[in-house]
GROMACS .gro file of C-alpha atoms in nm:
model
  369
    1MET     CA    1  -3.039   4.785   2.708
    2ASN     CA    2  -3.230   4.742   2.314
    3ARG     CA    3  -3.579   4.592   2.402
    4THR     CA    4  -3.801   4.654   2.076
    5ALA     CA    5  -3.993   4.327   2.017
    6MET     CA    6  -4.119   4.221   2.344
    7GLU     CA    7  -4.179   3.826   2.462
    8THR     CA    8  -4.547   3.824   2.427
    9THR     CA    9  -4.800   3.591   2.174
   10GLY     CA   10  -5.053   3.763   1.945
   11ARG     CA   11  -4.900   4.136   2.052
   12THR     CA   12  -5.054   4.423   1.879
   13GLU     CA   13  -4.793   4.679   1.878
   14THR     CA   14  -4.591   4.754   1.577
   15LEU     CA   15  -4.236   4.662   1.528
   16PRO     CA   16  -4.062   4.988   1.399
   17PRO     CA   17  -3.989   5.013   1.011
   18ALA     CA   18  -3.721   4.725   0.909
   19LEU     CA   19  -3.408   4.924   0.796
   20GLY     CA   20  -3.296   4.871   0.431
   21LEU     CA   21  -2.916   4.916   0.284
   22ASP     CA   22  -2.948   5.239   0.237
   23ASP     CA   23  -3.038   5.284   0.598
   24LEU     CA   24  -2.773   5.072   0.726
   25ALA     CA   25  -2.529   5.270   0.562
   26ALA     CA   26  -2.656   5.612   0.702
   27ALA     CA   27  -2.705   5.502   1.027
   28ALA     CA   28  -2.469   5.632   1.314
   29PRO     CA   29  -2.312   5.389   1.535
   30ILE     CA   30  -2.454   5.377   1.888
   31PRO     CA   31  -2.176   5.415   2.118
   32ALA     CA   32  -2.088   5.187   2.455
   33THR     CA   33  -2.190   5.387   2.740
   34GLU     CA   34  -2.013   5.204   3.019
   35SER     CA   35  -1.702   4.940   3.092
   36MET     CA   36  -1.757   4.581   3.076
   37PRO     CA   37  -1.765   4.444   3.429
   38ALA     CA   38  -1.434   4.219   3.529
   39ASP     CA   39  -1.669   3.916   3.597
   40VAL     CA   40  -1.864   3.980   3.270
   41ALA     CA   41  -1.532   4.031   3.074
   42GLU     CA   42  -1.449   3.647   3.268
   43LEU     CA   43  -1.691   3.493   3.039
   44LEU     CA   44  -1.464   3.603   2.724
   45GLU     CA   45  -1.155   3.460   2.825
   46PRO     CA   46  -1.038   3.172   2.614
   47HIS     CA   47  -1.014   2.825   2.697
   48SER     CA   48  -0.684   2.685   2.812
   49GLY     CA   49  -0.552   2.335   2.944
   50VAL     CA   50  -0.785   2.015   2.903
   51TYR     CA   51  -1.095   1.870   3.061
   52VAL     CA   52  -1.088   1.581   3.292
   53LEU     CA   53  -1.398   1.369   3.303
   54SER     CA   54  -1.394   1.185   3.666
   55ASP     CA   55  -1.666   1.111   3.924
   56ASP     CA   56  -1.385   1.247   4.165
   57LYS     CA   57  -1.198   1.554   4.183
   58PRO     CA   58  -0.921   1.442   3.952
   59SER     CA   59  -0.515   1.446   4.053
   60LEU     CA   60  -0.304   1.627   3.867
   61ASP     CA   61  -0.013   1.362   3.864
   62ALA     CA   62   0.105   1.260   3.534
   63GLY     CA   63   0.361   1.133   3.370
   64SER     CA   64   0.526   1.212   3.049
   65ALA     CA   65   0.757   1.069   2.752
   66HIS     CA   66   0.913   1.169   2.422
   67VAL     CA   67   0.708   1.080   2.115
   68ARG     CA   68   0.924   0.833   1.881
   69ALA     CA   69   1.076   0.995   1.562
   70ALA     CA   70   0.937   1.341   1.707
   71ALA     CA   71   1.221   1.503   1.920
   72ASP     CA   72   0.998   1.812   2.011
   73VAL     CA   73   0.674   1.643   2.082
   74TRP     CA   74   0.591   1.496   2.435
   75HIS     CA   75   0.328   1.270   2.511
   76VAL     CA   76   0.145   1.308   2.862
   77ASP     CA   77  -0.010   1.044   3.023
   78ALA     CA   78  -0.323   1.129   3.288
   79VAL     CA   79  -0.296   0.893   3.588
   80HIS     CA   80  -0.650   0.973   3.694
   81GLY     CA   81  -0.958   1.060   3.472
   82GLU     CA   82  -0.999   1.078   3.097
   83LEU     CA   83  -0.833   1.386   2.937
   84ARG     CA   84  -1.069   1.617   2.668
   85THR     CA   85  -1.054   1.891   2.466
   86THR     CA   86  -1.428   1.940   2.495
   87ILE     CA   87  -1.685   1.959   2.743
   88PRO     CA   88  -1.950   1.699   2.659
   89GLY     CA   89  -2.295   1.733   2.657
   90LEU     CA   90  -2.545   1.618   2.904
   91GLU     CA   91  -2.907   1.600   2.714
   92GLN     CA   92  -3.065   1.549   2.386
   93THR     CA   93  -3.471   1.627   2.354
   94GLU     CA   94  -3.600   1.559   2.018
   95LEU     CA   95  -3.929   1.712   2.009
   96PRO     CA   96  -4.220   1.504   1.836
   97LEU     CA   97  -4.414   1.677   1.547
   98GLU     CA   98  -4.713   1.893   1.598
   99THR     CA   99  -5.020   1.869   1.390
  100ALA     CA  100  -5.096   2.152   1.139
  101GLU     CA  101  -5.411   2.249   1.357
  102SER     CA  102  -5.204   2.310   1.650
  103VAL     CA  103  -4.952   2.589   1.486
  104ARG     CA  104  -5.059   2.912   1.591
  105ALA     CA  105  -5.110   3.181   1.307
  106GLU     CA  106  -5.020   3.458   1.476
  107ASP     CA  107  -4.721   3.763   1.556
  108ALA     CA  108  -4.485   3.638   1.792
  109GLY     CA  109  -4.126   3.716   1.916
  110THR     CA  110  -3.861   3.762   2.202
  111ASP     CA  111  -3.679   4.055   2.256
  112SER     CA  112  -3.296   4.181   2.153
  113HIS     CA  113  -3.059   4.289   2.414
  114ARG     CA  114  -2.750   4.512   2.373
  115PRO     CA  115  -2.524   4.542   2.682
  116GLY     CA  116  -2.435   4.915   2.714
  117TRP     CA  117  -2.052   4.845   2.703
  118LEU     CA  118  -2.063   4.736   2.353
  119GLU     CA  119  -2.119   4.948   2.048
  120GLN     CA  120  -2.359   4.902   1.815
  121GLN     CA  121  -2.276   4.877   1.439
  122PHE     CA  122  -2.537   4.853   1.160
  123LEU     CA  123  -2.309   4.808   0.859
  124PRO     CA  124  -1.949   4.654   0.996
  125ARG     CA  125  -1.650   4.735   0.757
  126LEU     CA  126  -1.659   4.465   0.462
  127ALA     CA  127  -1.408   4.273   0.268
  128PRO     CA  128  -1.487   4.109  -0.043
  129PHE     CA  129  -1.457   3.725  -0.051
  130GLN     CA  130  -1.478   3.561  -0.402
  131LEU     CA  131  -1.533   3.184  -0.470
  132SER     CA  132  -1.475   2.985  -0.778
  133PRO     CA  133  -1.706   2.742  -0.911
  134ARG     CA  134  -1.546   2.445  -0.815
  135GLU     CA  135  -1.551   2.598  -0.431
  136THR     CA  136  -1.916   2.668  -0.440
  137GLY     CA  137  -2.051   2.427  -0.672
  138SER     CA  138  -2.232   2.652  -0.871
  139PRO     CA  139  -2.183   2.721  -1.263
  140GLY     CA  140  -1.996   3.055  -1.217
  141SER     CA  141  -1.808   3.228  -0.927
  142ARG     CA  142  -1.968   3.404  -0.661
  143LEU     CA  143  -1.870   3.724  -0.471
  144PHE     CA  144  -1.926   3.716  -0.077
  145PHE     CA  145  -1.844   3.973   0.205
  146GLU     CA  146  -1.652   3.924   0.510
  147PRO     CA  147  -1.768   4.155   0.830
  148ARG     CA  148  -1.467   4.294   0.992
  149ALA     CA  149  -1.404   4.536   1.261
  150ALA     CA  150  -1.327   4.927   1.221
  151ALA     CA  151  -0.969   4.836   1.307
  152GLU     CA  152  -0.806   4.472   1.284
  153ALA     CA  153  -0.696   4.533   1.654
  154GLU     CA  154  -1.071   4.561   1.754
  155ARG     CA  155  -1.353   4.301   1.797
  156LEU     CA  156  -1.644   4.290   1.612
  157ALA     CA  157  -1.936   4.532   1.717
  158TYR     CA  158  -2.291   4.426   1.821
  159PRO     CA  159  -2.505   4.238   1.675
  160TRP     CA  160  -2.238   4.095   1.468
  161CYS     CA  161  -2.045   3.951   1.759
  162CYS     CA  162  -2.372   3.718   1.831
  163VAL     CA  163  -2.307   3.517   1.537
  164GLY     CA  164  -2.047   3.259   1.527
  165ARG     CA  165  -1.927   2.870   1.444
  166VAL     CA  166  -2.078   2.563   1.582
  167VAL     CA  167  -1.825   2.238   1.600
  168THR     CA  168  -2.013   1.930   1.678
  169SER     CA  169  -1.866   1.609   1.749
  170SER     CA  170  -2.035   1.283   1.852
  171SER     CA  171  -1.983   0.885   1.778
  172LEU     CA  172  -2.134   0.983   1.450
  173GLY     CA  173  -1.853   1.191   1.347
  174THR     CA  174  -1.731   1.566   1.334
  175TRP     CA  175  -1.906   1.844   1.146
  176THR     CA  176  -1.944   2.250   1.163
  177GLY     CA  177  -2.226   2.474   1.120
  178SER     CA  178  -2.344   2.839   1.217
  179GLY     CA  179  -2.548   3.010   1.501
  180VAL     CA  180  -2.634   3.275   1.681
  181LEU     CA  181  -2.709   3.416   2.043
  182VAL     CA  182  -3.107   3.473   2.130
  183GLY     CA  183  -3.046   3.474   2.512
  184PRO     CA  184  -2.802   3.495   2.770
  185ASN     CA  185  -2.684   3.135   2.770
  186LEU     CA  186  -2.901   3.036   2.442
  187LEU     CA  187  -2.770   2.926   2.115
  188LEU     CA  188  -3.034   2.905   1.804
  189THR     CA  189  -2.887   2.667   1.517
  190ALA     CA  190  -2.999   2.425   1.292
  191GLY     CA  191  -3.150   2.121   1.413
  192HIS     CA  192  -2.912   1.889   1.181
  193VAL     CA  193  -2.612   2.068   1.324
  194ALA     CA  194  -2.673   1.904   1.652
  195PRO     CA  195  -2.590   1.524   1.703
  196PHE     CA  196  -2.910   1.385   1.730
  197GLY     CA  197  -2.867   1.021   1.815
  198GLY     CA  198  -2.484   1.043   1.893
  199SER     CA  199  -2.316   0.940   2.206
  200ASN     CA  200  -2.027   1.123   2.379
  201TRP     CA  201  -2.111   1.449   2.224
  202SER     CA  202  -2.017   1.808   2.215
  203MET     CA  203  -2.127   2.098   2.062
  204GLU     CA  204  -1.865   2.430   2.105
  205PHE     CA  205  -1.973   2.794   1.970
  206ILE     CA  206  -1.715   3.012   1.906
  207PRO     CA  207  -1.892   3.375   1.852
  208ALA     CA  208  -1.714   3.603   1.581
  209LEU     CA  209  -1.437   3.342   1.503
  210ARG     CA  210  -1.182   3.482   1.243
  211GLN     CA  211  -0.937   3.192   1.200
  212GLY     CA  212  -0.602   3.316   1.050
  213ASP     CA  213  -0.626   3.619   1.266
  214PRO     CA  214  -0.347   3.684   1.582
  215ASN     CA  215  -0.634   3.648   1.838
  216PRO     CA  216  -0.909   3.401   1.604
  217ARG     CA  217  -1.139   3.377   1.917
  218PRO     CA  218  -1.179   3.747   2.063
  219PHE     CA  219  -1.495   3.625   2.262
  220GLY     CA  220  -1.387   3.263   2.344
  221SER     CA  221  -1.622   2.982   2.296
  222ALA     CA  222  -1.842   2.809   2.511
  223PHE     CA  223  -1.973   2.437   2.518
  224VAL     CA  224  -2.376   2.315   2.505
  225SER     CA  225  -2.442   2.157   2.816
  226GLN     CA  226  -2.838   2.027   2.648
  227TYR     CA  227  -3.027   2.110   2.361
  228ARG     CA  228  -3.377   2.035   2.214
  229GLY     CA  229  -3.573   2.057   1.889
  230TYR     CA  230  -3.670   1.876   1.536
  231ASN     CA  231  -3.464   1.617   1.346
  232ARG     CA  232  -3.545   1.473   1.015
  233PRO     CA  233  -3.243   1.368   0.877
  234SER     CA  234  -3.110   1.390   0.516
  235ASP     CA  235  -3.360   1.685   0.443
  236VAL     CA  236  -3.444   2.061   0.403
  237PHE     CA  237  -3.738   2.123   0.635
  238GLY     CA  238  -3.935   2.402   0.764
  239TYR     CA  239  -3.870   2.328   1.151
  240ASP     CA  240  -3.539   2.283   1.117
  241TYR     CA  241  -3.383   2.423   1.433
  242ALA     CA  242  -3.272   2.343   1.789
  243ILE     CA  243  -3.209   2.577   2.108
  244CYS     CA  244  -2.909   2.508   2.289
  245ARG     CA  245  -2.815   2.574   2.637
  246LEU     CA  246  -2.456   2.717   2.689
  247TYR     CA  247  -2.229   2.595   3.005
  248ARG     CA  248  -2.116   2.947   2.985
  249PRO     CA  249  -2.384   3.219   2.938
  250LEU     CA  250  -2.189   3.442   2.658
  251GLY     CA  251  -2.503   3.647   2.565
  252GLN     CA  252  -2.475   3.833   2.924
  253ALA     CA  253  -2.118   3.945   2.784
  254LEU     CA  254  -2.240   4.017   2.442
  255GLY     CA  255  -2.613   4.064   2.411
  256TRP     CA  256  -2.817   3.844   2.151
  257MET     CA  257  -3.082   3.922   1.891
  258GLY     CA  258  -3.449   3.866   1.902
  259VAL     CA  259  -3.633   3.614   1.701
  260GLN     CA  260  -3.991   3.718   1.526
  261SER     CA  261  -4.308   3.523   1.324
  262TRP     CA  262  -4.572   3.675   1.205
  263GLY     CA  263  -4.912   3.506   1.093
  264ASP     CA  264  -4.939   3.684   0.772
  265GLU     CA  265  -4.690   3.563   0.501
  266ASP     CA  266  -4.689   3.909   0.360
  267GLU     CA  267  -4.502   4.029   0.642
  268TYR     CA  268  -4.227   3.784   0.564
  269GLU     CA  269  -4.240   3.920   0.199
  270ARG     CA  270  -4.235   4.284   0.231
  271ARG     CA  271  -3.913   4.293   0.395
  272SER     CA  272  -3.546   4.228   0.281
  273TYR     CA  273  -3.275   4.062   0.516
  274THR     CA  274  -2.922   3.993   0.598
  275SER     CA  275  -2.775   3.641   0.628
  276SER     CA  276  -2.459   3.571   0.838
  277GLY     CA  277  -2.283   3.214   0.875
  278TYR     CA  278  -1.943   3.032   0.850
  279PRO     CA  279  -1.925   2.845   0.508
  280ALA     CA  280  -1.636   2.578   0.518
  281THR     CA  281  -1.499   2.763   0.224
  282PHE     CA  282  -1.411   3.077   0.414
  283GLY     CA  283  -1.195   2.853   0.613
  284GLY     CA  284  -1.326   2.984   0.973
  285ARG     CA  285  -1.413   3.325   0.876
  286PRO     CA  286  -1.756   3.474   0.868
  287ALA     CA  287  -1.980   3.598   0.583
  288VAL     CA  288  -2.235   3.824   0.550
  289GLN     CA  289  -2.501   3.878   0.262
  290PHE     CA  290  -2.768   4.194   0.273
  291ALA     CA  291  -3.082   4.282   0.075
  292ILE     CA  292  -3.222   3.898   0.054
  293GLY     CA  293  -3.583   3.887  -0.020
  294ILE     CA  294  -3.803   3.581   0.011
  295ARG     CA  295  -3.917   3.462  -0.288
  296ASP     CA  296  -4.162   3.206  -0.153
  297LEU     CA  297  -4.287   3.066   0.167
  298ASP     CA  298  -4.414   2.685   0.234
  299ASN     CA  299  -4.607   2.555   0.488
  300ASP     CA  300  -4.426   2.273   0.683
  301SER     CA  301  -4.548   2.227   1.040
  302PRO     CA  302  -4.514   2.298   1.294
  303GLY     CA  303  -4.256   2.544   1.084
  304LYS     CA  304  -4.246   2.740   0.791
  305GLU     CA  305  -3.988   2.725   0.467
  306LEU     CA  306  -3.870   3.053   0.395
  307GLU     CA  307  -3.729   3.011   0.051
  308THR     CA  308  -3.425   3.302  -0.106
  309VAL     CA  309  -3.196   3.299  -0.396
  310GLU     CA  310  -2.935   2.999  -0.362
  311TYR     CA  311  -2.602   3.187  -0.240
  312THR     CA  312  -2.499   2.974   0.063
  313THR     CA  313  -2.225   2.703   0.077
  314GLY     CA  314  -2.157   2.419   0.329
  315GLY     CA  315  -2.122   2.524   0.675
  316TRP     CA  316  -2.370   2.804   0.678
  317SER     CA  317  -2.632   2.570   0.825
  318GLY     CA  318  -2.780   2.740   1.136
  319GLY     CA  319  -2.680   3.074   1.031
  320PRO     CA  320  -2.976   3.338   1.079
  321LEU     CA  321  -3.158   3.556   0.826
  322TRP     CA  322  -3.229   3.828   1.025
  323PHE     CA  323  -3.329   4.211   1.007
  324PHE     CA  324  -3.284   4.520   1.213
  325ALA     CA  325  -3.640   4.655   1.333
  326GLY     CA  326  -3.548   5.023   1.403
  327GLN     CA  327  -3.231   4.919   1.616
  328SER     CA  328  -3.305   4.563   1.726
  329PRO     CA  329  -3.172   4.271   1.513
  330MET     CA  330  -3.437   4.007   1.480
  331VAL     CA  331  -3.384   3.651   1.347
  332VAL     CA  332  -3.684   3.517   1.131
  333GLY     CA  333  -3.493   3.196   1.046
  334VAL     CA  334  -3.203   2.955   1.070
  335LEU     CA  335  -3.022   2.793   0.726
  336SER     CA  336  -3.148   2.437   0.674
  337GLY     CA  337  -2.981   2.428   0.339
  338ALA     CA  338  -3.106   2.436  -0.070
  339GLU     CA  339  -3.353   2.232  -0.241
  340THR     CA  340  -3.548   2.223  -0.606
  341ASP     CA  341  -3.919   2.265  -0.566
  342GLY     CA  342  -4.080   2.136  -0.904
  343PHE     CA  343  -4.027   2.407  -1.192
  344ASP     CA  344  -3.869   2.649  -0.951
  345PRO     CA  345  -3.483   2.734  -0.922
  346ARG     CA  346  -3.279   2.589  -0.687
  347ARG     CA  347  -3.316   2.828  -0.379
  348ASP     CA  348  -3.207   2.859  -0.003
  349VAL     CA  349  -3.435   2.741   0.265
  350TYR     CA  350  -3.446   2.886   0.606
  351ALA     CA  351  -3.663   2.730   0.856
  352GLY     CA  352  -3.874   2.954   1.029
  353TYR     CA  353  -4.241   3.049   1.176
  354THR     CA  354  -4.380   3.000   1.553
  355ALA     CA  355  -4.219   2.681   1.641
  356MET     CA  356  -3.890   2.857   1.659
  357ILE     CA  357  -4.010   3.130   1.880
  358ASP     CA  358  -4.194   2.878   2.119
  359LEU     CA  359  -3.832   2.691   2.122
  360VAL     CA  360  -3.640   3.016   2.248
  361ARG     CA  361  -3.912   3.082   2.500
  362PHE     CA  362  -3.877   2.756   2.650
  363GLY     CA  363  -3.521   2.848   2.679
  364ARG     CA  364  -3.552   3.152   2.828
  365ASP     CA  365  -3.820   2.978   3.089
  366ASN     CA  366  -3.620   2.701   3.177
  367TRP     CA  367  -3.274   2.743   3.111
  368ARG     CA  368  -3.185   3.062   3.319
  369PRO     CA  369  -2.821   3.098   3.382
   0.00000   0.00000   0.00000
């Protein structure tokens, strides 16, 4: 277990130094020390078949027939219940905005956790990925990096396996975003990735998704049963986050990242960060950017806007901005979007601060697996 930042508010202990790029490149991997238990490995098995929405135990009795003009395709009719390919969510909680006076200016955070059966890598093998101006909507082409396992047959190591794609579906439509594990059964993402106000909704988290690979879902997936967070439609804002409870506690198998905020803005600006996500232009594969500095911070009660150079594209929303505090990966914000503020250049905006920590703490305290 890897516990550096403990779950306390106003703590006095100092975090280990943040690792820079040279430190990450020089850091040796931390090897696994045990085998994954069989019951934990079951959490990572891929979903198969379909789900049935029914008040009673469904009958498996079904009829089938050829689809016209498609001789190799069969249509299967469920006799009892509604067939689904997703697990529906149960509860949405949209939080009211707090006043600026209620926001605490203090250091706060939660712990990270690496299970003993997972190797930790500080810097994975990287593959360059260049996007054209047409694909990014920017004046010039951009170079990104895709994290990969040391060998194609292997899975991404901790903590890279904690980041994944979020697929949201509801009466409002279907869209994708990114998210990160922050507890045994907790997913942190952007508030606008969640289907606030939508009915018949589902959210699926797919950690370390790699579309196009022989095994694109190496750690399976999990659906969201409930979530709570903030919603301000069609706007980039500093408290754009939601905490989600997963039906399947993937963090018990994969571990999770910690979260961190500081009362002193200088603490944000004196570190460099990594950003991870699933931009739509990558076609369902992960992207990562390193050595990101925070250029400006704007108060946006009950959160803060953490502004960096613009480099993300659609689908990255909800992806974490994070750093290594010694051996512990710590999230300081999730991507809300990009904006132009006055005469400043257009910048990416991450939502962070103590309201994010409070959401994660709520999940830890009330949604135990």
